[in-house]
Coordinates of C-alpha atoms and ligand atoms in Angstrom, one line a residue:
Chain A
X1 CA 36.3 4.9 -6.4
X2 CA 35.5 6.0 -3.0
X3 CA 34.9 3.2 -0.3
X4 CA 31.1 2.4 0.3
X5 CA 29.3 4.0 3.1
X6 CA 27.4 0.9 3.8
X7 CA 28.9 -2.6 3.1
X8 CA 26.7 -5.6 3.9
X9 CA 28.9 -8.6 3.5
X10 CA 27.5 -12.2 3.4
X11 CA 24.7 -11.4 6.0
X12 CA 22.9 -14.4 7.1
X13 CA 20.0 -14.5 9.5
X14 CA 17.6 -17.0 11.0
X15 CA 14.7 -17.6 13.2
X16 CA 15.9 -18.6 16.6
X17 CA 15.5 -22.1 17.9
X18 CA 13.8 -24.5 17.7
X19 CA 13.1 -23.5 14.0
X20 CA 16.4 -22.1 12.8
X21 CA 14.6 -21.3 9.6
X22 CA 16.9 -19.2 7.5
X23 CA 15.6 -15.7 6.7
X24 CA 18.7 -14.1 5.0
X25 CA 21.2 -16.1 3.0
X26 CA 24.6 -14.6 2.6
X27 CA 23.3 -11.2 1.5
X28 CA 25.9 -8.9 0.2
X29 CA 25.2 -5.2 -1.0
X30 CA 27.2 -1.8 -1.1
X31 CA 25.7 1.7 -0.9
X32 CA 28.0 4.6 -1.6
X33 CA 27.4 8.2 -0.3
X34 CA 24.9 9.9 -2.4
X35 CA 23.5 6.7 -4.0
X36 CA 19.9 5.3 -3.8
X37 CA 20.0 1.5 -3.6
X38 CA 16.6 -0.1 -4.2
X39 CA 15.8 -3.4 -2.5
X40 CA 12.8 -5.2 -4.1
X41 CA 11.2 -8.7 -4.0
X42 CA 7.8 -10.4 -3.1
X43 CA 6.3 -10.1 0.4
X44 CA 8.5 -12.1 3.0
X45 CA 11.8 -11.9 0.7
X46 CA 13.5 -10.4 3.5
X47 CA 13.5 -6.5 2.6
X48 CA 12.5 -5.1 6.0
X49 CA 14.8 -7.9 7.8
X50 CA 17.8 -6.3 6.1
X51 CA 16.8 -2.8 7.0
X52 CA 16.2 -3.8 10.6
X53 CA 19.6 -5.6 10.8
X54 CA 21.4 -2.4 9.6
X55 CA 19.5 -0.4 12.1
X56 CA 20.0 -2.9 15.0
X57 CA 16.3 -3.4 15.6
X58 CA 15.6 -6.9 14.7
X59 CA 12.8 -8.7 16.6
X60 CA 14.1 -11.0 19.5
X61 CA 13.0 -14.1 17.4
X62 CA 15.5 -13.4 14.6
X63 CA 19.3 -13.8 15.0
X64 CA 22.2 -13.0 12.7
X65 CA 24.3 -16.0 12.1
X66 CA 26.9 -14.7 9.8
X67 CA 28.4 -12.0 7.8
X68 CA 29.3 -8.3 8.7
X69 CA 27.6 -4.8 8.3
X70 CA 30.3 -2.3 7.7
X71 CA 29.2 1.3 8.1
X72 CA 31.8 4.0 7.3
X73 CA 34.4 1.5 8.1
X74 CA 33.2 0.1 11.5
X75 CA 31.3 -3.4 11.8
X76 CA 28.1 -2.5 13.3
X77 CA 27.6 -6.1 14.4
X78 CA 30.9 -6.0 16.5
X79 CA 30.6 -2.5 17.9
X80 CA 30.3 -1.9 21.7
X81 CA 26.7 -0.8 22.5
X82 CA 27.7 2.9 23.4
X83 CA 29.3 3.3 20.0
X84 CA 26.3 1.6 18.3
X85 CA 23.9 4.0 20.2
X86 CA 25.7 6.9 19.0
X87 CA 25.3 5.9 15.4
X88 CA 21.9 4.5 15.2
X89 CA 19.3 7.3 14.7
X90 CA 22.0 9.8 14.3
X91 CA 24.1 8.9 11.4
X92 CA 21.7 6.2 10.3
X93 CA 18.0 7.2 10.0
X94 CA 14.8 5.4 9.1
X95 CA 11.9 6.6 7.1
X96 CA 9.1 4.1 8.1
X97 CA 6.2 2.8 5.7
X98 CA 3.1 4.0 7.5
X99 CA 3.1 7.8 8.5
X100 CA 0.1 7.1 10.7
X101 CA 1.4 4.5 13.0
X102 CA 4.9 6.0 13.1
X103 CA 3.8 9.2 14.8
X104 CA 2.4 9.2 18.1
X105 CA -1.1 10.5 18.0
X106 CA -1.1 12.2 21.4
X107 CA 2.1 14.3 20.7
X108 CA 2.4 17.7 18.7
X109 CA 4.3 17.5 15.4
X110 CA 6.8 19.9 16.6
X111 CA 7.7 17.9 19.7
X112 CA 8.1 14.5 17.6
X113 CA 10.1 16.2 14.7
X114 CA 12.7 17.6 17.3
X115 CA 13.2 14.4 19.5
X116 CA 16.6 13.7 17.7
X117 CA 17.8 17.4 18.0
X118 CA 17.0 17.4 21.7
X119 CA 18.3 14.1 22.6
X120 CA 21.2 13.9 20.4
X121 CA 22.3 17.3 19.9
X122 CA 20.9 18.9 23.1
X123 CA 19.4 21.8 21.3
X124 CA 16.7 23.9 23.3
X125 CA 14.6 26.9 23.2
X126 CA 14.6 29.4 20.2
X127 CA 17.4 27.6 18.3
X128 CA 15.5 24.4 18.5
X129 CA 12.3 26.1 17.1
X130 CA 14.1 27.9 14.5
X131 CA 15.8 24.6 13.3
X132 CA 12.4 22.8 13.4
X133 CA 10.7 25.6 11.1
X134 CA 13.7 25.3 8.8
X135 CA 13.3 21.4 8.6
X136 CA 9.6 21.9 7.6
X137 CA 10.4 24.5 5.0
X138 CA 13.0 22.1 3.6
X139 CA 10.3 19.5 3.0
X140 CA 8.1 22.3 1.5
X141 CA 5.4 22.4 4.1
X142 CA 3.3 25.6 4.0
X143 CA 2.7 27.5 7.3
X144 CA 5.5 25.4 9.3
X145 CA 4.8 27.5 12.5
X146 CA 1.2 26.4 12.6
X147 CA 2.0 22.8 11.5
X148 CA 4.4 22.4 14.5
X149 CA 1.7 23.0 16.9
X150 CA -0.6 20.4 15.2
X151 CA -1.3 16.7 16.3
X152 CA -0.8 14.0 13.5
X153 CA -4.5 13.5 12.8
X154 CA -4.9 17.1 11.9
X155 CA -2.6 16.9 8.9
X156 CA -3.0 15.0 5.8
X157 CA -1.2 11.5 5.0
X158 CA 1.2 13.2 2.5
X159 CA 2.0 16.0 5.1
X160 CA 2.7 13.3 7.8
X161 CA 5.1 11.4 5.5
X162 CA 6.9 14.8 4.8
X163 CA 7.3 15.2 8.6
X164 CA 8.8 11.8 8.8
X165 CA 11.3 12.6 6.0
X166 CA 12.3 16.0 7.6
X167 CA 12.8 14.0 10.9
X168 CA 14.9 11.5 9.3
X169 CA 17.1 14.3 7.8
X170 CA 17.1 16.3 11.1
X171 CA 20.5 15.0 12.2
X172 CA 22.0 15.2 8.8
X173 CA 22.6 11.3 8.6
X174 CA 24.9 9.5 6.2
X175 CA 22.6 6.7 5.5
X176 CA 18.8 6.6 5.4
X177 CA 16.8 3.5 5.3
X178 CA 13.4 4.0 3.6
X179 CA 11.0 1.0 4.2
X180 CA 8.1 1.5 1.5
X181 CA 7.9 5.2 2.3
X182 CA 5.4 5.7 -0.3
X183 CA 3.3 2.6 -0.3
X184 CA 0.5 4.2 1.7
X185 CA 0.2 7.2 -0.5
X186 CA -1.6 7.9 -3.8
X187 CA 0.3 8.6 -7.0
X188 CA 0.5 12.5 -6.9
X189 CA 1.5 12.5 -3.5
X190 CA 3.9 9.6 -3.9
X191 CA 5.6 11.7 -6.7
X192 CA 6.0 14.7 -4.5
X193 CA 7.6 12.4 -1.7
X194 CA 9.9 10.6 -4.2
X195 CA 11.0 14.0 -5.6
X196 CA 11.6 15.3 -2.1
X197 CA 13.8 12.2 -1.0
X198 CA 15.9 12.7 -4.2
X199 CA 16.4 16.4 -3.5
X200 CA 17.3 16.0 0.1
X201 CA 19.6 13.1 -0.5
X202 CA 21.3 14.8 -3.4
X203 CA 21.7 17.9 -1.4
X204 CA 23.1 16.3 1.6
X205 CA 25.1 13.5 -0.1
X206 CA 23.0 10.9 1.7
X207 CA 23.2 7.2 1.0
X208 CA 19.6 5.7 0.8
X209 CA 18.5 1.9 0.9
X210 CA 15.0 2.2 -0.6
X211 CA 12.8 -0.7 0.1
X212 CA 9.8 -1.3 -2.1
X213 CA 8.0 -3.8 -4.3
X214 CA 7.2 -1.2 -6.9
X215 CA 9.6 -1.5 -9.9
X216 CA 8.3 1.8 -11.3
X217 CA 9.4 3.6 -8.2
X218 CA 12.7 1.7 -8.4
X219 CA 13.1 2.8 -12.1
X220 CA 12.7 6.5 -11.1
X221 CA 14.6 6.8 -8.0
X222 CA 17.3 4.0 -7.5
X223 CA 20.7 4.2 -9.1
X224 CA 21.4 0.5 -8.2
X225 CA 19.1 -2.5 -7.4
X226 CA 19.1 -5.6 -5.5
X227 CA 16.4 -8.3 -6.1
X228 CA 15.7 -10.6 -3.3
X229 CA 13.9 -13.9 -3.2
X230 CA 13.7 -15.9 -0.1
X231 CA 16.4 -14.0 1.6
X232 CA 18.8 -14.7 -1.2
X233 CA 20.2 -12.1 -3.7
X234 CA 18.9 -13.1 -7.1
X235 CA 20.3 -10.2 -9.0
X236 CA 22.3 -7.1 -8.5
X237 CA 23.5 -4.1 -10.4
X238 CA 22.6 -0.8 -12.1
X239 CA 18.9 -0.1 -12.1
X240 CA 18.7 0.8 -15.8
X241 CA 20.7 -2.3 -16.9
X242 CA 18.6 -4.6 -14.8
X243 CA 15.3 -3.3 -15.8
X244 CA 16.3 -3.0 -19.7
X245 CA 17.8 -6.6 -19.8
X246 CA 17.2 -8.7 -16.6
X247 CA 19.7 -11.5 -16.4
X248 CA 17.4 -13.7 -14.2
X249 CA 14.3 -15.3 -15.0
X250 CA 12.9 -14.2 -11.6
X251 CA 13.5 -10.7 -12.4
X252 CA 12.0 -11.1 -15.7
X253 CA 8.8 -12.6 -14.1
X254 CA 8.7 -9.8 -11.6
X255 CA 8.7 -7.1 -14.4
X256 CA 6.0 -9.2 -16.2
X257 CA 3.9 -9.2 -13.2
X258 CA 4.0 -5.2 -12.9
X259 CA 0.9 -3.5 -14.2
X260 CA 1.6 -0.7 -16.7
X261 CA -0.9 2.1 -17.5
X262 CA 0.1 2.4 -21.0
X263 CA 0.1 -1.4 -21.8
X264 CA -3.4 -3.3 -21.7
X265 CA -3.2 -6.8 -20.2
X266 CA 0.0 -6.3 -18.2
X267 CA 0.1 -7.0 -14.6
X268 CA -2.1 -9.9 -14.5
X269 CA 0.7 -12.6 -14.9
X270 CA 1.7 -13.8 -11.6
X271 CA 5.2 -15.2 -11.2
X272 CA 5.1 -18.7 -12.8
X273 CA 5.3 -21.4 -10.3
X274 CA 8.3 -23.0 -12.3
X275 CA 10.4 -19.8 -11.8
X276 CA 9.9 -19.8 -8.1
X277 CA 10.3 -23.7 -7.8
X278 CA 13.6 -23.4 -9.6
X279 CA 14.6 -20.5 -7.0
X280 CA 13.5 -22.7 -4.1
X281 CA 15.8 -25.3 -5.1
X282 CA 18.8 -22.8 -5.4
X283 CA 17.6 -21.4 -2.0
X284 CA 17.7 -24.9 -0.4
X285 CA 21.2 -25.6 -1.8
X286 CA 22.5 -22.2 -0.5
X287 CA 25.3 -22.6 1.9
X288 CA 23.8 -22.0 5.3
X289 CA 25.6 -24.7 7.2
X290 CA 23.7 -26.6 9.9
X291 CA 20.9 -24.3 9.7
X292 CA 20.0 -25.1 5.9
X293 CA 17.5 -28.0 7.0
X294 CA 15.5 -25.8 9.3
Chain B
X1 CA -20.0 -6.4 -26.4
X2 CA -23.8 -6.1 -26.2
X3 CA -25.0 -4.1 -23.4
X4 CA -25.6 -6.3 -20.3
X5 CA -28.6 -5.1 -18.1
X6 CA -27.7 -2.5 -15.6
X7 CA -27.5 -4.1 -12.0
X8 CA -26.7 -0.7 -10.2
X9 CA -28.0 2.5 -11.4
X10 CA -27.2 5.6 -9.7
X11 CA -28.6 8.8 -10.9
X12 CA -27.4 12.2 -9.4
X13 CA -26.7 10.7 -5.9
X14 CA -25.7 13.2 -3.3
X15 CA -24.4 12.4 0.1
X16 CA -24.2 14.7 3.1
X17 CA -22.7 13.3 6.5
X18 CA -22.5 14.9 9.9
X19 CA -19.2 16.7 9.8
X20 CA -16.8 14.8 11.9
X21 CA -14.2 17.6 11.5
X22 CA -16.4 20.2 13.0
X23 CA -15.9 21.3 16.7
X24 CA -18.4 19.7 18.8
X25 CA -20.8 22.5 20.2
X26 CA -24.2 22.3 21.2
X27 CA -26.9 20.6 19.0
X28 CA -26.4 18.2 16.2
X29 CA -23.3 18.5 14.0
X30 CA -23.4 20.6 10.9
X31 CA -23.6 18.6 7.6
X32 CA -20.6 18.0 5.3
X33 CA -21.1 17.7 1.6
X34 CA -19.3 14.5 0.6
X35 CA -20.6 13.6 -2.9
X36 CA -21.8 16.1 -5.2
X37 CA -24.5 14.8 -7.8
X38 CA -22.9 11.6 -9.0
X39 CA -24.4 9.2 -11.6
X40 CA -23.1 5.7 -12.4
X41 CA -24.1 2.4 -13.7
X42 CA -22.7 -1.0 -13.1
X43 CA -23.7 -3.8 -15.5
X44 CA -23.7 -7.6 -14.9
X45 CA -20.5 -9.0 -15.9
X46 CA -18.8 -5.4 -15.9
X47 CA -15.8 -4.2 -13.9
X48 CA -16.0 -0.5 -13.1
X49 CA -13.0 1.2 -11.8
X50 CA -13.2 4.2 -9.3
X51 CA -10.1 6.1 -9.2
X52 CA -9.1 9.4 -7.7
X53 CA -6.6 10.9 -5.2
X54 CA -7.1 10.3 -1.4
X55 CA -10.1 12.0 -0.1
X56 CA -11.8 12.4 -3.6
X57 CA -14.9 10.6 -2.2
X58 CA -14.2 7.0 -3.7
X59 CA -15.1 5.1 -0.4
X60 CA -18.0 7.3 0.1
X61 CA -19.4 6.6 -3.2
X62 CA -19.0 2.8 -2.9
X63 CA -20.6 2.8 0.6
X64 CA -23.5 4.7 -0.9
X65 CA -23.9 2.3 -3.7
X66 CA -24.1 -0.6 -1.2
X67 CA -26.6 1.6 0.8
X68 CA -24.3 1.7 4.0
X69 CA -25.1 5.4 3.7
X70 CA -28.5 6.8 2.8
X71 CA -28.1 9.2 0.0
X72 CA -29.4 12.7 0.6
X73 CA -30.3 13.3 -3.1
X74 CA -30.8 11.5 -6.4
X75 CA -31.8 7.9 -7.1
X76 CA -30.4 4.6 -6.5
X77 CA -31.6 1.3 -8.1
X78 CA -30.6 -2.2 -7.6
X79 CA -31.7 -4.6 -10.3
X80 CA -34.5 -2.2 -11.2
X81 CA -35.7 -1.8 -7.6
X82 CA -35.5 1.8 -6.1
X83 CA -33.6 1.4 -2.9
X84 CA -32.7 5.1 -2.5
X85 CA -34.6 5.3 0.8
X86 CA -35.3 1.7 1.6
X87 CA -35.4 0.8 5.3
X88 CA -32.9 -1.6 6.8
X89 CA -35.8 -4.3 6.7
X90 CA -36.7 -3.4 3.1
X91 CA -32.8 -3.8 2.3
X92 CA -32.5 -7.1 4.0
X93 CA -33.2 -9.3 0.8
X94 CA -30.7 -7.1 -1.0
X95 CA -27.9 -7.4 1.4
X96 CA -27.0 -10.9 0.4
X97 CA -27.1 -9.8 -3.3
X98 CA -24.3 -7.2 -2.6
X99 CA -21.0 -7.5 -0.8
X100 CA -18.0 -5.6 0.1
X101 CA -14.3 -6.7 0.2
X102 CA -12.1 -4.5 2.5
X103 CA -8.7 -2.9 2.0
X104 CA -7.0 -4.4 4.8
X105 CA -7.3 -8.3 5.2
X106 CA -5.2 -7.9 8.3
X107 CA -7.8 -6.0 10.4
X108 CA -10.8 -7.1 8.5
X109 CA -10.5 -10.8 9.3
X110 CA -11.1 -11.7 12.9
X111 CA -7.7 -13.0 14.3
X112 CA -9.3 -15.3 16.7
X113 CA -11.5 -17.1 14.0
X114 CA -10.3 -20.0 11.8
X115 CA -10.7 -19.4 8.1
X116 CA -13.6 -21.9 8.4
X117 CA -15.5 -19.6 10.4
X118 CA -14.7 -16.4 8.7
X119 CA -15.8 -17.8 5.3
X120 CA -18.6 -19.6 6.9
X121 CA -20.2 -16.4 7.9
X122 CA -20.9 -15.6 4.4
X123 CA -22.5 -18.8 3.8
X124 CA -24.8 -18.5 6.9
X125 CA -26.4 -15.7 5.0
X126 CA -26.9 -17.8 1.8
X127 CA -30.2 -19.7 1.1
X128 CA -30.1 -23.3 2.2
X129 CA -27.1 -22.5 4.5
X130 CA -26.9 -25.8 6.7
X131 CA -27.1 -28.1 3.6
X132 CA -23.7 -29.3 2.4
X133 CA -21.9 -26.6 4.3
X134 CA -18.6 -28.3 4.1
X135 CA -19.0 -28.7 0.4
X136 CA -19.8 -25.1 0.0
X137 CA -16.9 -24.0 2.1
X138 CA -14.5 -26.1 0.0
X139 CA -16.0 -24.9 -3.1
X140 CA -15.7 -21.0 -1.9
X141 CA -11.9 -21.7 -1.3
X142 CA -11.3 -23.4 -4.4
X143 CA -12.9 -20.7 -6.4
X144 CA -10.4 -18.2 -5.0
X145 CA -7.6 -20.7 -5.6
X146 CA -7.0 -21.7 -2.1
X147 CA -6.4 -25.2 -0.7
X148 CA -9.2 -26.5 1.3
X149 CA -6.5 -27.5 3.9
X150 CA -6.2 -23.7 4.9
X151 CA -9.8 -23.9 6.3
X152 CA -8.4 -24.9 9.8
X153 CA -5.8 -21.9 10.0
X154 CA -6.1 -18.6 11.4
X155 CA -5.6 -15.5 9.4
X156 CA -1.9 -14.8 10.8
X157 CA -1.0 -18.3 9.4
X158 CA -1.6 -16.9 5.8
X159 CA 0.4 -14.6 3.5
X160 CA -1.0 -11.4 2.6
X161 CA -2.2 -12.7 -0.7
X162 CA -4.0 -15.8 0.8
X163 CA -5.7 -13.5 3.4
X164 CA -6.9 -11.0 0.8
X165 CA -8.3 -14.1 -1.2
X166 CA -10.1 -15.2 2.0
X167 CA -11.6 -11.9 2.2
X168 CA -12.9 -12.3 -1.4
X169 CA -14.0 -16.0 -0.7
X170 CA -16.0 -14.7 2.3
X171 CA -17.8 -11.9 -0.1
X172 CA -18.6 -14.1 -2.8
X173 CA -19.9 -17.3 -0.6
X174 CA -23.3 -15.7 -0.5
X175 CA -23.1 -15.8 -4.4
X176 CA -23.7 -12.0 -4.6
X177 CA -24.5 -10.3 -7.9
X178 CA -22.5 -7.0 -7.1
X179 CA -19.3 -6.8 -5.2
X180 CA -17.5 -3.6 -4.2
X181 CA -13.6 -4.0 -3.7
X182 CA -12.2 -1.0 -1.9
X183 CA -8.3 -0.8 -2.5
X184 CA -8.0 -4.5 -1.9
X185 CA -4.5 -4.8 -3.8
X186 CA -2.8 -1.9 -2.4
X187 CA 0.2 -3.3 -0.2
X188 CA 0.2 -6.5 -2.1
X189 CA 3.5 -7.4 -4.0
X190 CA 3.0 -7.7 -7.9
X191 CA 2.8 -11.4 -8.1
X192 CA 0.0 -11.8 -5.4
X193 CA -1.8 -8.8 -6.9
X194 CA -1.6 -10.4 -10.4
X195 CA -3.4 -13.5 -8.9
X196 CA -6.0 -11.4 -7.2
X197 CA -6.7 -9.3 -10.4
X198 CA -7.0 -12.6 -12.6
X199 CA -9.5 -14.0 -10.1
X200 CA -11.6 -10.8 -10.2
X201 CA -11.7 -11.0 -13.9
X202 CA -12.7 -14.6 -14.0
X203 CA -15.5 -14.0 -11.6
X204 CA -16.9 -11.2 -13.7
X205 CA -16.7 -13.1 -16.7
X206 CA -18.0 -16.6 -15.5
X207 CA -20.3 -15.5 -12.9
X208 CA -21.5 -12.3 -14.5
X209 CA -20.5 -10.6 -11.4
X210 CA -20.8 -6.8 -11.3
X211 CA -17.7 -5.3 -9.7
X212 CA -16.9 -1.8 -8.6
X213 CA -13.2 -1.7 -8.0
X214 CA -11.9 1.3 -6.1
X215 CA -8.1 2.0 -6.3
X216 CA -5.8 5.0 -6.5
X217 CA -3.7 2.7 -8.9
X218 CA -4.3 3.7 -12.4
X219 CA -2.1 1.0 -13.8
X220 CA -4.2 -1.7 -12.0
X221 CA -7.5 -0.1 -13.1
X222 CA -6.2 0.1 -16.8
X223 CA -5.6 -3.8 -16.6
X224 CA -8.6 -4.8 -14.7
X225 CA -11.6 -2.7 -15.5
X226 CA -13.9 -2.2 -18.6
X227 CA -14.8 1.3 -17.5
X228 CA -13.5 3.9 -15.2
X229 CA -14.8 6.9 -13.4
X230 CA -12.3 9.6 -12.3
X231 CA -13.2 11.3 -9.0
X232 CA -12.0 14.5 -7.6
X233 CA -13.6 16.6 -4.6
X234 CA -16.7 14.5 -4.4
X235 CA -17.4 14.6 -8.2
X236 CA -17.0 12.5 -11.2
X237 CA -14.8 14.7 -13.5
X238 CA -14.3 12.1 -16.3
X239 CA -15.7 8.6 -17.3
X240 CA -15.2 6.2 -20.2
X241 CA -14.0 3.0 -21.5
X242 CA -10.6 2.1 -20.0
X243 CA -8.8 1.8 -23.4
X244 CA -10.0 5.2 -24.6
X245 CA -9.7 7.1 -21.2
X246 CA -6.1 6.1 -20.8
X247 CA -5.1 6.7 -24.3
X248 CA -6.7 10.2 -24.5
X249 CA -7.5 11.6 -21.1
X250 CA -10.1 14.4 -21.4
X251 CA -9.3 16.5 -18.4
X252 CA -5.9 18.0 -17.1
X253 CA -6.6 16.2 -13.8
X254 CA -6.7 12.7 -15.4
X255 CA -3.5 13.6 -17.3
X256 CA -1.8 14.6 -14.1
X257 CA -2.6 11.3 -12.5
X258 CA -1.5 9.5 -15.3
X259 CA 1.8 11.4 -15.5
X260 CA 2.4 10.7 -11.8
X261 CA 2.6 7.2 -12.4
X262 CA 6.3 5.8 -12.2
X263 CA 6.9 3.5 -15.2
X264 CA 9.3 0.6 -14.7
X265 CA 11.6 2.0 -17.4
X266 CA 14.0 4.6 -16.1
X267 CA 13.2 8.2 -17.3
X268 CA 15.7 10.6 -16.0
X269 CA 13.4 13.7 -16.5
X270 CA 10.3 12.1 -14.8
X271 CA 11.2 13.1 -11.2
X272 CA 11.5 16.6 -11.8
X273 CA 8.9 17.0 -14.6
X274 CA 5.4 18.5 -14.0
X275 CA 4.1 21.0 -11.6
X276 CA 4.4 20.5 -7.8
X277 CA 0.9 20.4 -6.9
X278 CA -0.2 23.4 -4.8
X279 CA 0.7 22.8 -1.1
X280 CA -1.8 25.2 0.6
X281 CA -3.5 22.3 2.2
X282 CA -1.1 21.2 5.1
X283 CA -3.8 21.3 7.7
X284 CA -7.0 19.3 7.4
X285 CA -9.8 21.4 8.6
Ligands
ATP301 N1 9.2 -11.5 14.2 C1 9.2 -12.6 13.3 N2 8.9 -13.7 13.6 C2 9.0 -14.9 12.8 N3 9.4 -14.6 11.6 C3 9.5 -13.3 11.2 C4 9.5 -12.3 12.0 N4 9.6 -11.2 11.3 C5 9.9 -11.4 10.1 N5 9.7 -12.8 10.0 C6 9.7 -13.7 8.7 O1 11.0 -13.2 7.9 C7 10.7 -13.3 6.5 C8 11.2 -12.1 5.9 O2 10.3 -11.1 6.4 P1 10.5 -9.5 5.8 O3 9.5 -8.7 6.9 O4 11.9 -9.1 5.9 O5 9.9 -9.6 4.5 P2 9.7 -8.4 3.3 O6 10.5 -8.7 2.2 O7 10.0 -7.0 4.0 O8 8.0 -8.5 3.1 P3 6.9 -7.4 3.0 O9 7.2 -6.9 1.5 O10 5.7 -8.3 3.2 O11 7.2 -6.3 3.9 C9 9.2 -13.7 6.3 O12 9.2 -15.0 6.0 C10 8.6 -13.4 7.6 O13 7.6 -14.4 7.8
ATP302 N1 -18.2 12.1 8.6 C1 -17.4 12.9 7.8 N2 -17.2 14.2 8.1 C2 -16.5 15.1 7.5 N3 -15.8 14.7 6.4 C3 -15.9 13.5 5.9 C4 -16.6 12.5 6.6 N4 -16.4 11.2 5.9 C5 -15.7 11.4 4.9 N5 -15.4 12.8 4.9 C6 -14.4 13.4 3.9 O1 -15.1 13.1 2.7 C7 -14.0 12.9 1.7 C8 -14.1 11.7 1.0 O2 -13.7 10.7 1.7 P1 -13.4 9.2 1.3 O3 -13.2 8.3 2.4 O4 -14.7 8.9 0.6 O5 -12.4 9.4 0.2 P2 -11.4 8.5 -0.6 O6 -11.6 8.8 -2.1 O7 -11.9 7.0 -0.3 O8 -10.0 8.6 0.1 P3 -8.9 7.5 0.4 O9 -8.2 7.2 -1.0 O10 -7.9 8.2 1.2 O11 -9.5 6.2 0.9 C9 -12.6 13.2 2.4 O12 -12.3 14.6 2.3 C10 -13.1 13.0 3.9 O13 -12.2 13.6 4.8
MG303 MG1 8.7 -5.3 4.8
MG304 MG1 -11.3 5.2 0.6

C-alpha cells in the first residue's frame, strides 16, 4: 500500500490556560491520495478543530498539546514557517462551509478566484484569464467569461459554492479540506456539488477530508469514515462497513437519529443520554495527562 | 383523523413585491411576481410542511400567511376572520395568536440580552403579562425541555440546539395558535434536530398548535408533517398527505427532489445517476 498523504497521529488539543479544557484527545486518522475521508459527529465534537489544525489556522485560544500531523512525509507541526507557508493554501486547500461569507462581497469573482494563481504561481494577464475561464468550465459554470466579472451577490448560492470549489482546485492541491461544503445548499444543488467534488478529486487524485454531520452525504461520497465524540475517535473504518454494521453504540444512535425520507418515524430519536453518558466516562478517562481534569 | 377546524385558510393568494433586483431608476420600482395564486389550509393540531428548492417562494408564502406581507390577490382568513387587507391596527389582536421561529438562532437572538429577557419579550405580549411572570418563564423553558437555570445565560453560552429551543420558547410563550417555522433545523446536528422535531410534534398534539414548517429537507418533512406542499417558482406544484406523497410523487419535480436525497446506505450509482439540472441560470437577474 502507498503511504498515506495525510497522517494525523495522536493529535491532542486544548483550550489555553486557565481552562485547559481538552478539545481533541489523541486523534489519529489517515487519508490516502484519491480518497475521501468523512469526519462526522455532533456539533462541538471537534470536526472543524481537526481541519483547522491541519490548515494551521487554529484560533489563538486553542493549542496543540500532543501528536503529529504528517503531510506527504513532513510533520506540519514542526516545519519552519516558510516551508509551512509554501504548503498551506497551495498543496492543502480549503472548501469552506458558507459560500456567502467566504467570498468578499466587494471583489469581483474573477479576482477572488485567481488570488492563488497570482500570489503563489505569479500568473498574470492573458494566461491568468484563460486559466480562470478553464477553472469555471471545469466546475460546469455556463458563461464563464460573464461570471468572472460578477460580484458574489449577483450569482446564486450553488454557483458561489462552485466558485469556491474551483478556487480550491486552482493550484492543483494534493489535499482538500471540505468543512460542511453543502450544509447551506438545497438537495438538488447539494447533489451537483457532491458530484463535482467527486469528479474533480478523482480526476486529480486529490485526497479529501470531508466534514459533515449528514450520514447520507457520508454514505454517498466518503470511502472511509471517522466518527468523533467529545474530541475522541469513537469508530473508524470503511464507510460501507460502518454504516452497514456500526460497532459502537454511539454510531448506531447517530444513525437512528438520522431522518430518512423512505422511512416514517425515523429521525425523531435523539441520542439516548445513556449512550453519551457512557462516552463521557470514556472521554474523561482518556489519557490526557495533566490536562484531563480541565 | 377527524377534520379539525381550519385555522389558516389561504385561497388563491398572490404576492407582488417591489423588485429589489431591478436597477434603480426614476420613479417607483417595478413589481416582481413572487407568488402565483397559491391555496393552502392549516388546521389546528396539524403540521403542514412547505418544501421546495431555494428561491421557490417558501419564505414569501410563510410571511404572507403571517400577514407580514400584504397579498396582492386572493383571500386569507385566520380562524374565520378575513385578514387579507386588514390594517396593522386591525391585525394587532391576531399578532399574538400567530408567531414565527427564525432560521438562524445565532442572529435572531439578541446577543446582549439574557435568555430571561429574550423569552420574556414574548410574555409581555401575552394577556396578564405581569402576574406570575417568573412562573411563566420557567414554564416556557420547561415546555421546550430547557433547565430554568439557563434563564440567566446569554445566547452565546448555549449550544445550537439550546438556542433553537429558546427561539421556540419565545414564540410559544404568547400561547399562539399558529406558528411558522422557517428552516429552523438546518445546520443542527441530527441528535439536536431530533429533539426539536419531537418538541414540535408534542406541541401540535398537546396544544393543538397549527404549524407551518418550511424546509428544503424532505427527510425531515417526511417524519414531522401530516401534509406537505411542494413549491416551485412561486407555485404549489403538488400537495398531499406525507405518507402518500412520498411513496408516490405525482410530479417529476417532486421525484427529482426525492432522488437528490442522499440515503445513509451507500449506493455506488447514486452520485452519477439522474440528469444534471440545466445550468443556464448562473447569473441572478
Ligand atoms: N475559539 C474558541 N474558543 C473556545 N472554544 C472553542 C473555540 N473554537 C472551538 N471551541 C470549542 O471546541 C470544541 C470543538 O469545536 P469544533 O468547532 O471543532 O466543533 P465541530 O465538530 O466542528 O462542531 P459543528 O458541527 O458545530 O461545526 C467545541 O466545544 C467548541 O466550543
Ligand atoms: N423584493 C424582492 N424583489 C425581487 N425578488 C424577490 C424579492 N423578494 C423575494 N424575491 C424572489 O422571490 C423568490 C422567492 O423567494 P423566497 O425567499 O420566498 O424563497 P425560498 O423558497 O424561501 O428560498 P430559500 O430556500 O433560499 O430561503 C426568489 O427568487 C427571490 O429572489
Ligand atoms: Mg464545525
Ligand atoms: Mg427562505
